[in-house]
mmCIF file of C-alpha atoms in Angstrom:
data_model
loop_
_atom_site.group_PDB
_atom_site.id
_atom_site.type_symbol
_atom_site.label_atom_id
_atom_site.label_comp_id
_atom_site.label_asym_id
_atom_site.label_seq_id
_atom_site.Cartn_x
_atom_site.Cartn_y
_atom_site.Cartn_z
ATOM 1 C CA UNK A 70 -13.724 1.731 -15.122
ATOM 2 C CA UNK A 71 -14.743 5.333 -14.598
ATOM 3 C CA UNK A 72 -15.924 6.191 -10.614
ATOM 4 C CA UNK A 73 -16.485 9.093 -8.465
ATOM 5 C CA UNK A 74 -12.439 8.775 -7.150
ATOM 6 C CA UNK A 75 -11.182 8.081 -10.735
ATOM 7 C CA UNK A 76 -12.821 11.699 -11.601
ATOM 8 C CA UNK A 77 -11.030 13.422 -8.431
ATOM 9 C CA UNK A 78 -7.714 11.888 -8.628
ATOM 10 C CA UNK A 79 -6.892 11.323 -11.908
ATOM 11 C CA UNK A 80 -6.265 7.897 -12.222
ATOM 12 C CA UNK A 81 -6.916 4.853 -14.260
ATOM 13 C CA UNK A 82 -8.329 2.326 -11.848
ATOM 14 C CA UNK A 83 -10.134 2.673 -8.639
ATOM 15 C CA UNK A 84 -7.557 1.165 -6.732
ATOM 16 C CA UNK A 85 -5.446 2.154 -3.886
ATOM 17 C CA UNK A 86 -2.407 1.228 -2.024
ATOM 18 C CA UNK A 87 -2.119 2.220 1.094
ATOM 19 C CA UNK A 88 0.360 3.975 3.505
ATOM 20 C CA UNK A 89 1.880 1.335 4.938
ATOM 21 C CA UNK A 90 4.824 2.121 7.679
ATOM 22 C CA UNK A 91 7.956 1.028 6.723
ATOM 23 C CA UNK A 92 6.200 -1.054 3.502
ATOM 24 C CA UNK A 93 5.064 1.874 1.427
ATOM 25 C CA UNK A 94 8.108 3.466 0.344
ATOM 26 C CA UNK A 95 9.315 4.686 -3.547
ATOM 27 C CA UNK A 96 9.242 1.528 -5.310
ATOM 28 C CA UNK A 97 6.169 0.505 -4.197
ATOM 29 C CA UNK A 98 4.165 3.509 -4.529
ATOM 30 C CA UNK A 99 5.698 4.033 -7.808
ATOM 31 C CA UNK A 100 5.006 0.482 -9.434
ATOM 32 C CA UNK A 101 1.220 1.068 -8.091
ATOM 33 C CA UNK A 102 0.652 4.084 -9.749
ATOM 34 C CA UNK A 103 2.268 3.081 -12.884
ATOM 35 C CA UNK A 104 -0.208 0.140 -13.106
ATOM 36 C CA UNK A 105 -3.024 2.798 -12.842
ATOM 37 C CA UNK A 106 -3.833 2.612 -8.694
ATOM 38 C CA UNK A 107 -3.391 5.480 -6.507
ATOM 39 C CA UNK A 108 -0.159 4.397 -4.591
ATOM 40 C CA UNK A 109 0.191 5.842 -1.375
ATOM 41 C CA UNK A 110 3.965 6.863 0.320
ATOM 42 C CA UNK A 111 4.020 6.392 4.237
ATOM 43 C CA UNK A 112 5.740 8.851 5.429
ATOM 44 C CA UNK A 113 5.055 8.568 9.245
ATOM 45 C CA UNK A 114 8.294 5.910 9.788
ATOM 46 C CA UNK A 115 10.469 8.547 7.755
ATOM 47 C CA UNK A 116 11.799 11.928 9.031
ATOM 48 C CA UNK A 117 11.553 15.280 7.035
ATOM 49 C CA UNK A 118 14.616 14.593 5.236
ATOM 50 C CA UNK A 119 13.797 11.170 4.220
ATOM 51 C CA UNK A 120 10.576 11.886 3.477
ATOM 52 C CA UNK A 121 11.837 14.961 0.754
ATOM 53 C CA UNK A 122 14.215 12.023 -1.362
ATOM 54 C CA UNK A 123 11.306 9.438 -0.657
ATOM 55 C CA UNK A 124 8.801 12.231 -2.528
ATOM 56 C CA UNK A 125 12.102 12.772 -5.116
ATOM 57 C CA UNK A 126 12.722 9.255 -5.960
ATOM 58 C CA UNK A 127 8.779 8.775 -6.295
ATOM 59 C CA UNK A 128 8.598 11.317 -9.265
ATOM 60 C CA UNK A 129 11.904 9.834 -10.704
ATOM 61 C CA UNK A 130 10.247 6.447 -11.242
ATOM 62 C CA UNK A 131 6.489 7.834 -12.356
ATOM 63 C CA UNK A 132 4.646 10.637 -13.767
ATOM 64 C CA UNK A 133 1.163 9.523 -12.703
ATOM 65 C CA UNK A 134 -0.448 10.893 -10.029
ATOM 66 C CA UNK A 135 0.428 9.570 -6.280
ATOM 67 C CA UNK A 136 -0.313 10.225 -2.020
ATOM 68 C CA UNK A 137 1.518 10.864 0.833
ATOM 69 C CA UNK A 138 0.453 9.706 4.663
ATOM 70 C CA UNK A 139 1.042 12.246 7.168
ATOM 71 C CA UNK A 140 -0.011 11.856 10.712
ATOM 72 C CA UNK A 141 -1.955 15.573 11.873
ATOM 73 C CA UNK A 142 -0.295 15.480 14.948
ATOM 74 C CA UNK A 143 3.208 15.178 13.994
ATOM 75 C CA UNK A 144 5.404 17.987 15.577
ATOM 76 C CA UNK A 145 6.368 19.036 11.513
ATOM 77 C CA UNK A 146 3.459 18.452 10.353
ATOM 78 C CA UNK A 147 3.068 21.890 8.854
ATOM 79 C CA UNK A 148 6.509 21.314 7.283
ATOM 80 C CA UNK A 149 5.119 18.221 5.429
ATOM 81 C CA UNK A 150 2.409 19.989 4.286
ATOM 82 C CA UNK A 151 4.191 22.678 3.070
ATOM 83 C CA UNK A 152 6.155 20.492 1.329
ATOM 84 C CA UNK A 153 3.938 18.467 -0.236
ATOM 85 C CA UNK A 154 2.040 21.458 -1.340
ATOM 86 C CA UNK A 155 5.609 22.779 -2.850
ATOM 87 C CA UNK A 156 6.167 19.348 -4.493
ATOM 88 C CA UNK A 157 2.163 19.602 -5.962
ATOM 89 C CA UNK A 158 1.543 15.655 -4.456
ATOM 90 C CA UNK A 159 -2.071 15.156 -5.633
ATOM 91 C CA UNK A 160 -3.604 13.606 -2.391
ATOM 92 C CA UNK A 161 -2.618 13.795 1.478
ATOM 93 C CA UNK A 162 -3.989 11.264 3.329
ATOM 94 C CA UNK A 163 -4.043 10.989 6.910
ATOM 95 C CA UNK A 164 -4.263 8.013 9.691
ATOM 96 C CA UNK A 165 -5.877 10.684 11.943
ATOM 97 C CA UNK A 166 -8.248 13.117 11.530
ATOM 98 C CA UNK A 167 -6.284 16.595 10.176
ATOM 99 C CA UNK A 168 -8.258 19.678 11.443
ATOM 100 C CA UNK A 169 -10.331 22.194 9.400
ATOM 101 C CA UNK A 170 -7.471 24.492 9.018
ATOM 102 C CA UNK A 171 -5.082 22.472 7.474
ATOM 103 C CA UNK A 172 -7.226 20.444 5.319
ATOM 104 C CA UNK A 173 -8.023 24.362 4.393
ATOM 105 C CA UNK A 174 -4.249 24.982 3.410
ATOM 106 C CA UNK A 175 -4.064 21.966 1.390
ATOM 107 C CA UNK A 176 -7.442 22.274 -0.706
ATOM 108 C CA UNK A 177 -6.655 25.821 -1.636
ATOM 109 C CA UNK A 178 -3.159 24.595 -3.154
ATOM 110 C CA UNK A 179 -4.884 22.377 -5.027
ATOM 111 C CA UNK A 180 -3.912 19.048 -3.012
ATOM 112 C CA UNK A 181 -6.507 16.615 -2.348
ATOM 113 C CA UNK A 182 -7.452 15.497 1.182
ATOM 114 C CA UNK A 183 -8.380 12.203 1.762
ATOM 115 C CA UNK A 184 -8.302 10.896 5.654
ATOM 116 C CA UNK A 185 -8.975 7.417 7.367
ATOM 117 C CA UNK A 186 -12.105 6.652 9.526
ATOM 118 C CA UNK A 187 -13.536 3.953 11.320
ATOM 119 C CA UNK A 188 -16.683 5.109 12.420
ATOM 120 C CA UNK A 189 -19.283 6.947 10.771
ATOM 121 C CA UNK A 190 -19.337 9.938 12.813
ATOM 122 C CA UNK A 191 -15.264 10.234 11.808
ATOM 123 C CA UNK A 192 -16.941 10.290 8.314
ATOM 124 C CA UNK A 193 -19.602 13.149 9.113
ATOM 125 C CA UNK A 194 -16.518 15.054 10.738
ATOM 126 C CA UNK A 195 -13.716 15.318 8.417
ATOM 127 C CA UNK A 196 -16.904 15.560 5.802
ATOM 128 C CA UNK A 197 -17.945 18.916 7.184
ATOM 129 C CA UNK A 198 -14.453 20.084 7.773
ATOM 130 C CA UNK A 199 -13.633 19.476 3.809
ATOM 131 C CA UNK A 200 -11.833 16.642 2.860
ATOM 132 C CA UNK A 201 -12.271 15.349 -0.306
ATOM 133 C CA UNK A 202 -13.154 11.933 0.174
ATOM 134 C CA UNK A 203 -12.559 9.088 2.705
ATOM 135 C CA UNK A 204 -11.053 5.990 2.965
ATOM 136 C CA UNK A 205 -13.514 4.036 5.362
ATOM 137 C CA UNK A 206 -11.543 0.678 6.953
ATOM 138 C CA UNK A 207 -13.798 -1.709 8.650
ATOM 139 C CA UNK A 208 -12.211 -4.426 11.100
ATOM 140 C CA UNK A 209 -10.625 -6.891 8.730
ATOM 141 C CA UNK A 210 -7.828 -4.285 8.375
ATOM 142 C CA UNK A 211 -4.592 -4.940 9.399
ATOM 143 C CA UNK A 212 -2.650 -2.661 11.639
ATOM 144 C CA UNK A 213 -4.697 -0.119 14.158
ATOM 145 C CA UNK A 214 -8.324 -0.923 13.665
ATOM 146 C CA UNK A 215 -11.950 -0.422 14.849
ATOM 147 C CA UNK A 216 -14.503 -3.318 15.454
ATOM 148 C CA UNK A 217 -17.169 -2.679 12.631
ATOM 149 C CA UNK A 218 -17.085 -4.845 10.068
ATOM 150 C CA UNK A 219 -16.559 -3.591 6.291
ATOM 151 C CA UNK A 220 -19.863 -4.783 4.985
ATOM 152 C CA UNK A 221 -21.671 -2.330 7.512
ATOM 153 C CA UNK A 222 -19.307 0.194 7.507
ATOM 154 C CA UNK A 223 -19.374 0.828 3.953
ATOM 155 C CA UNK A 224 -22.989 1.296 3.059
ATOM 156 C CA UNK A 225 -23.310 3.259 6.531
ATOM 157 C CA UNK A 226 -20.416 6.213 5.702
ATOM 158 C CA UNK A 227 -21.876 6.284 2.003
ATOM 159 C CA UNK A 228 -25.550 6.874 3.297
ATOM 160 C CA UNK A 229 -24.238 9.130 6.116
ATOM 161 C CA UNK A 230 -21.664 11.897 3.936
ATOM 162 C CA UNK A 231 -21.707 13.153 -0.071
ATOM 163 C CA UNK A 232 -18.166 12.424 -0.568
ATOM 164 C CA UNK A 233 -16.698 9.632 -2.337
ATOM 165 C CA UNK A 234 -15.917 6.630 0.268
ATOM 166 C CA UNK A 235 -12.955 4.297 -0.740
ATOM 167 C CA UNK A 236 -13.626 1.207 1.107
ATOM 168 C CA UNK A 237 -10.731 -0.398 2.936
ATOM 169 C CA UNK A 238 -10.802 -3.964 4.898
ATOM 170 C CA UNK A 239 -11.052 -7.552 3.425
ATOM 171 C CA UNK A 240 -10.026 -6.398 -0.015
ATOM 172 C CA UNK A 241 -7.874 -8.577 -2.480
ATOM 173 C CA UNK A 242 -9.511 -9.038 -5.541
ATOM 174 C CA UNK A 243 -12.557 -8.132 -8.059
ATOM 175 C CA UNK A 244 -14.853 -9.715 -6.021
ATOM 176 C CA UNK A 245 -14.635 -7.218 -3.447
ATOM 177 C CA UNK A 246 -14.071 -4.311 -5.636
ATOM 178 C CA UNK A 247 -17.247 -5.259 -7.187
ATOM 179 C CA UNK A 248 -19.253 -5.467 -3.992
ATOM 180 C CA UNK A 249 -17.312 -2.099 -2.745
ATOM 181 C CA UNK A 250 -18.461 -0.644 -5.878
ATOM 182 C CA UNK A 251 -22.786 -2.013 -5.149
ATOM 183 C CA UNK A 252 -22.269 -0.782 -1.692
ATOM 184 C CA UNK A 253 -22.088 2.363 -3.104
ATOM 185 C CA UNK A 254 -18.164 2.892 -2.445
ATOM 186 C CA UNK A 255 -16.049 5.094 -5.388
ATOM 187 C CA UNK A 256 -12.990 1.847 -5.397
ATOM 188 C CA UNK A 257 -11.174 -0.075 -2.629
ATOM 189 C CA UNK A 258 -8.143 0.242 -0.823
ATOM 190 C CA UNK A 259 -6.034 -2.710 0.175
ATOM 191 C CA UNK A 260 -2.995 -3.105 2.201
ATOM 192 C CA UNK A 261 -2.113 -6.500 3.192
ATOM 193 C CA UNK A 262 -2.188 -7.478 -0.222
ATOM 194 C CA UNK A 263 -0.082 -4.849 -1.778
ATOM 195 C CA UNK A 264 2.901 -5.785 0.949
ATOM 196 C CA UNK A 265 2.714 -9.014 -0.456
ATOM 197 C CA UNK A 266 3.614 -8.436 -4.197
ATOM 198 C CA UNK A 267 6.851 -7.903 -5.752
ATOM 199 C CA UNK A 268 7.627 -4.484 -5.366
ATOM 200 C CA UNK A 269 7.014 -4.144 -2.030
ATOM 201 C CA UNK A 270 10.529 -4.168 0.346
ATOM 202 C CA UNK A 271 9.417 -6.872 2.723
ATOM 203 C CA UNK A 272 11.991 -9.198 3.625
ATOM 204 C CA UNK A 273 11.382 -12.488 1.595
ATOM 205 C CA UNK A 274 11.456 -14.378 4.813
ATOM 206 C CA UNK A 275 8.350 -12.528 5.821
ATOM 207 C CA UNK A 276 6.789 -12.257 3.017
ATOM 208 C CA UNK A 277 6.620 -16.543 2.770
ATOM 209 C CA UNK A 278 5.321 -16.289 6.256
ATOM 210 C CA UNK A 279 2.500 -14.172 5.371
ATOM 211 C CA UNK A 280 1.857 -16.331 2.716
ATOM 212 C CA UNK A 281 1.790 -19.179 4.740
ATOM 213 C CA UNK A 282 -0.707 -17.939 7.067
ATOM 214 C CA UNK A 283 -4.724 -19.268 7.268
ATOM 215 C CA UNK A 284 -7.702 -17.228 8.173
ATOM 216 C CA UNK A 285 -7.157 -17.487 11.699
ATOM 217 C CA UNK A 286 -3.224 -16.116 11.282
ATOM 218 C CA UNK A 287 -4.230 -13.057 12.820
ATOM 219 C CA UNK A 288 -5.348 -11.394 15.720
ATOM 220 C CA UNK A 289 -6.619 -7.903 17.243
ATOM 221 C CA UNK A 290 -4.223 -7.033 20.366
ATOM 222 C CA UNK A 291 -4.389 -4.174 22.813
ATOM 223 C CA UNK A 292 -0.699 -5.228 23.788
ATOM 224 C CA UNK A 293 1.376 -3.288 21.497
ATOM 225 C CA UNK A 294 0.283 -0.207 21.975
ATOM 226 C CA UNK A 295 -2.741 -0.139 23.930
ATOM 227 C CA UNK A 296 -5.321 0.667 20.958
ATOM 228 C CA UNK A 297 -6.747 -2.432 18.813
ATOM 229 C CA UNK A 298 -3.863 -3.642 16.320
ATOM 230 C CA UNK A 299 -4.422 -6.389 13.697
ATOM 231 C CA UNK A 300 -1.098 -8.322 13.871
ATOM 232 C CA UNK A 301 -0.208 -11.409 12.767
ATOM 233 C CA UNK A 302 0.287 -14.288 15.668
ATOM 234 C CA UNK A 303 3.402 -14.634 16.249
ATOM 235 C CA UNK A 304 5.732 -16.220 19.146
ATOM 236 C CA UNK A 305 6.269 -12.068 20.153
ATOM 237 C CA UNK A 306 2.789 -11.355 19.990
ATOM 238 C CA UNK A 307 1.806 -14.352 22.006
ATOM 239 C CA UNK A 308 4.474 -13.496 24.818
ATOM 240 C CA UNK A 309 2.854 -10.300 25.232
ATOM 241 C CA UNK A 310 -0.697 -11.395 25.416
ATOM 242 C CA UNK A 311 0.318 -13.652 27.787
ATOM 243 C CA UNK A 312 3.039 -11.576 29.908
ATOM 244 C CA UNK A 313 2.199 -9.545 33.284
ATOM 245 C CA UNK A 314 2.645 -5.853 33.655
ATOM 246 C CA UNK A 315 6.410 -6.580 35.072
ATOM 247 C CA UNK A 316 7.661 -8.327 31.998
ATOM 248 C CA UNK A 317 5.515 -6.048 29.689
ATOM 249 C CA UNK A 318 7.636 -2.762 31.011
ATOM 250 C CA UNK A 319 10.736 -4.129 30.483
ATOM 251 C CA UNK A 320 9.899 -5.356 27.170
ATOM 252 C CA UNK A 321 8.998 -2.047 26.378
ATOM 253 C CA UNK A 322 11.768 -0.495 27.801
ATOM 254 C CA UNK A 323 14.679 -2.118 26.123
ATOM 255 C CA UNK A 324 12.475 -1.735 22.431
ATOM 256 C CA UNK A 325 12.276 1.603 23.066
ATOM 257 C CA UNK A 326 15.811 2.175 23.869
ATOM 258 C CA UNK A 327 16.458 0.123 20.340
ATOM 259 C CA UNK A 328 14.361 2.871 18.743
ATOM 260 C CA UNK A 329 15.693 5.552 20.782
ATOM 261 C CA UNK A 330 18.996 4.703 19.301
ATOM 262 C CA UNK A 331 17.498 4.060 15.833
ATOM 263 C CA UNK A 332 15.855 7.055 15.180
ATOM 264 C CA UNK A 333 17.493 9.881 17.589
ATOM 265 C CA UNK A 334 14.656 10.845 19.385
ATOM 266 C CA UNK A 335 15.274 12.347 22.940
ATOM 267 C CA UNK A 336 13.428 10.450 25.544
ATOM 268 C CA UNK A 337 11.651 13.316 26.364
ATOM 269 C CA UNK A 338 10.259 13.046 22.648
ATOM 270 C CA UNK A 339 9.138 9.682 22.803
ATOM 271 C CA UNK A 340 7.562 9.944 26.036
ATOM 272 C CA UNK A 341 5.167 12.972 24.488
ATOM 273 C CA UNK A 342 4.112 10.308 21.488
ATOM 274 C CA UNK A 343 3.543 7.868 23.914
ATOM 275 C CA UNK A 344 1.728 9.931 26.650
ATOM 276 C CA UNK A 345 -0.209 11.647 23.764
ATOM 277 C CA UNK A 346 -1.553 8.190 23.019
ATOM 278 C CA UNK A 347 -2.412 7.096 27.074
ATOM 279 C CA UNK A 348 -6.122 7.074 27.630
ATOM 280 C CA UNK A 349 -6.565 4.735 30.006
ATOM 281 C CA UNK A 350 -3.161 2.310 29.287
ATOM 282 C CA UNK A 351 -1.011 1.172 31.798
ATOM 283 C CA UNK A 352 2.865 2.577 31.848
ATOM 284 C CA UNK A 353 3.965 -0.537 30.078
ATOM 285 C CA UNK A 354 1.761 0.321 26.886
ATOM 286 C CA UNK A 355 2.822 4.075 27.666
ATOM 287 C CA UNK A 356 6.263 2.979 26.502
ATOM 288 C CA UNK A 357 5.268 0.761 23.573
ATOM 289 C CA UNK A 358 2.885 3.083 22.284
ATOM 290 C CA UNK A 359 5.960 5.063 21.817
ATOM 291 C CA UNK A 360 8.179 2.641 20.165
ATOM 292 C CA UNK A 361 5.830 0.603 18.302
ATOM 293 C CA UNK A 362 6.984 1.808 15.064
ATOM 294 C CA UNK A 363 10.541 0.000 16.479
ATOM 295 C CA UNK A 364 8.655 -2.967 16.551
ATOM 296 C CA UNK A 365 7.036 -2.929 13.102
ATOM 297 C CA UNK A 366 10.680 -2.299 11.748
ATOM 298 C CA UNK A 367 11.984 -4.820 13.273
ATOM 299 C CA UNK A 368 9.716 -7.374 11.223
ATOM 300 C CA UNK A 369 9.066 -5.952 8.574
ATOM 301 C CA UNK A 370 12.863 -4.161 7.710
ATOM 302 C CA UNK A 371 14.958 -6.451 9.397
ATOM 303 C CA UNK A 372 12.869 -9.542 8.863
ATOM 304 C CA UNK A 373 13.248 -9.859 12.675
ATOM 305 C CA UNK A 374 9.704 -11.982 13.243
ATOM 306 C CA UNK A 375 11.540 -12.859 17.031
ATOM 307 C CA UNK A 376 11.447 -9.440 17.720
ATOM 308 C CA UNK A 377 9.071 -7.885 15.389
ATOM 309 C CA UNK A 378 5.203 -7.148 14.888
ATOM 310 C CA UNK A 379 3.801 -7.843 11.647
ATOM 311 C CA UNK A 380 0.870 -5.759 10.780
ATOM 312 C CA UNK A 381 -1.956 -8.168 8.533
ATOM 313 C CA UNK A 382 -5.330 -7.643 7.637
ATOM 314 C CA UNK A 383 -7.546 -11.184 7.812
ATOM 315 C CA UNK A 384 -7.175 -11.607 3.704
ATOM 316 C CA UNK A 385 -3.533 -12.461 4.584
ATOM 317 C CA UNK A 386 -5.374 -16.348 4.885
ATOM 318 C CA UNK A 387 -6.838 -15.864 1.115
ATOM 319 C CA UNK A 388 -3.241 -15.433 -0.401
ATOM 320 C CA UNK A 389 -0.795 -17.109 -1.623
ATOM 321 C CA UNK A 390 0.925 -15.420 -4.215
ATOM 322 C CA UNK A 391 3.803 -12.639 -5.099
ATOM 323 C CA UNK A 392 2.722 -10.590 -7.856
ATOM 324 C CA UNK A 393 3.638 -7.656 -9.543
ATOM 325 C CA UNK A 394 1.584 -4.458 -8.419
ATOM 326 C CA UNK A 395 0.341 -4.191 -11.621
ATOM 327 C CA UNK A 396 -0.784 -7.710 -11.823
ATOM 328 C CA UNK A 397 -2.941 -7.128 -8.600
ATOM 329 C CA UNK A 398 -4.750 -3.602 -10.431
ATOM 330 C CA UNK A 399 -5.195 -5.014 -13.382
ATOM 331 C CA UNK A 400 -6.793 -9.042 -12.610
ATOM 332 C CA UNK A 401 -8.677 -7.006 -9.741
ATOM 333 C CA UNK A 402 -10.332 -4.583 -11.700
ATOM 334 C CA UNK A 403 -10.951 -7.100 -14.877
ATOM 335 C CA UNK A 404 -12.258 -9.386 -12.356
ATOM 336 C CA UNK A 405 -14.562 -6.448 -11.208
ATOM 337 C CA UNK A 406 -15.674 -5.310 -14.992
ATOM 338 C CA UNK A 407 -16.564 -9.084 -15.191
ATOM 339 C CA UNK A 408 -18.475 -9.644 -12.195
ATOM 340 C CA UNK A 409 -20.334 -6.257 -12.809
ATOM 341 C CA UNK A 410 -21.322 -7.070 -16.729
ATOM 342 C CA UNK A 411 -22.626 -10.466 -15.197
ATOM 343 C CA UNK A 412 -25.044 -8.757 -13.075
ATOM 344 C CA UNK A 413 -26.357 -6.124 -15.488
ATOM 345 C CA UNK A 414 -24.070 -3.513 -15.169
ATOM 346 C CA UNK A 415 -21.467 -3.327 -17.821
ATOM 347 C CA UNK A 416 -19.397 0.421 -18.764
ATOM 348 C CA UNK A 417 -19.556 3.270 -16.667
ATOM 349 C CA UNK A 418 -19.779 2.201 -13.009
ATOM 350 C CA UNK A 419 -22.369 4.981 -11.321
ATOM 351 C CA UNK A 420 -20.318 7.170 -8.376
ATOM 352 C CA UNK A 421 -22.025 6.818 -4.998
ATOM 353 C CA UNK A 422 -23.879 10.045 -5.050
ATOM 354 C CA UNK A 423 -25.184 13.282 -7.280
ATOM 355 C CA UNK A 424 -22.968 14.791 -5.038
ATOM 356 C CA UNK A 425 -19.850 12.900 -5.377
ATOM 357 C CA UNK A 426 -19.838 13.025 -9.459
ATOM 358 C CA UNK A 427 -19.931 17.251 -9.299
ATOM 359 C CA UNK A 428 -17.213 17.373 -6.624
ATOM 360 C CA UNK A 429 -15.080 14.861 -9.082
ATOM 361 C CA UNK A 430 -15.901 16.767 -12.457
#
């Protein structure tokens, strides 16, 4: 299955994992790009150091072509760049929007730039500034997420920009590549259901309570951090939804001192990320804005679901299985070939624009 982001990156299927915090580390990204997906490394929950073994054990367990997250606004964010520029990674993806000049540096060292959006003016912005593509999420994402649905988002950010558009949000099978790929979308993205295969670090613990999840197993909070976060509900998450401003603070408090300790940050440092992150939140979300990564950790490292948040997308309720990574690529995109041959439109799957196919060849 040949599409507009199969051209550009160089792989087999147009599939991708994404940068997951403390989920998307060697052995995942590795076993997804071995099966033919574009696997993703997060590198936001890893410092500099860990993040140049991370990149070294990657390479050590595949020679196909793979990402790495980076956050634009990380105080070494240059460094990363000019690392994975040094270390030729074939895409950089980013969570937020990197700025003209460094998706500059990165294009003319021949690494591909491929950010996150959730709106399609995001789209027409990191479009114009030169990134190679986008990953558009709609709302059925887990983790930090906007409130348009994937079936409007899609066919809205590949009318709006002449890029490919991976779509991300709801996806877990050939179903949805397939109706990605009419929408006009270059392949999917999914998540929630790479966490839950084999390969993927998750505590088992967690894993079977993903997995034992429904449709309604997750909600959209403002009380982690103060932005929109698809978690799943837990007894932690609950507390918070339901605890004043008093109890919030000093909930955030002693997490943040956990991850002050965990991570050697100076408070000073922490209270920049959070403060960078205010808008309008109150102290309390100041502080957890801060430490949330602490909190993810907690769950998804330690297996801590007490004292953890669980980042899910909605398809969480649709599965119930623990497959190899390359299980998931390869039933997801026969699925897809089959769905598509049904309807009329077996062999080369068309890219989502004239546009699109020159900028892959």
């Amino acid at each position: 299955m040949k599409t507009a982001l199969t051209r550009l990156v160089g792989v087999e299927h147009p599939v991708v994992q994404t940068g997951m915090g403390w989920v998307a580390g060697p052995r995942l990204v590795a076993a997804s790009a071995q099966a033919g997906g574009l696997g993703i490394l997060a590198s936001a929950t890893m410092t500099y150091e860990e993040l140049e073994k991370a990149i070294a054990e990657t390479k050590s367990r595949t020679d196909k072509p793979f990402g790495v997250n980076l956050r634009s606004d990380a105080v070494d964010a240059g460094q990363r760049i000019d690392l994975l520029i040094r270390e030729k990674i074939r895409v950089a993806s980013f969570a937020r929007a990197p700025k003209a000049d460094l998706i500059k540096k990165l294009k003319d060292a021949g690494t591909l730039v491929i950010p996150s959006v959730g709106a399609v003016r995001h789209a027409e912005k990191v479009a114009a500034w030169g990134a190679d593509a986008v990953i558009a999420q709609g709302g059925e994402a887990g983790g930090h997420t906007g409130s348009v649905a994937t079936t409007l988002l899609i066919p809205s950010v590949v009318d709006a920009i002449d890029i490919p558009v991976i779509a991300a949000g709801g996806f877990f099978d050939g179903r949805g590549l397939a109706a990605a790929l009419s929408y006009g979308a270059a392949g999917i993205a999914m998540g929630t259901r790479f966490l839950l295969t084999k390969e993927s670090t998750v505590p088992d613990e967690v894993k079977q309570l993903y997995l034992s999840k429904g449709l309604d197993g997750t909600v959209v909070t403002k009380r982690v951090d103060g932005v929109p976060h698809r978690v799943l509900k837990t007894e932690l998450v609950e507390k918070l939804e339901k605890s004043g401003r008093v109890s919030s603070l000093l909930h955030a408090i002693r997490n943040a001192a956990k991850f002050k300790k965990l991570s050697g940050l100076s408070w000073s440092s922490m209270a920049r990320e959070g403060w960078s992150m205010r808008g309008d939140m109150s102290l309390a979300q100041v502080v957890m804005a801060a430490n949330t990564p602490m909190l993810l950790r907690a769950g998804l490292v330690e297996g801590r679901t007490d004292a953890g948040v669980l980042a899910a997308g909605q398809v969480v309720g649709k599965l119930d299985d623990l497959p190899a990574c390359a299980d998931v690529i390869v039933r997801t995109v026969a699925e897809a070939e089959r769905i598509l041959a049904e309807l009329g439109q077996p062999g080369l799957v068309q890219p989502s624009s004239e546009q699109a196919v020159k900028r892959a060849r």
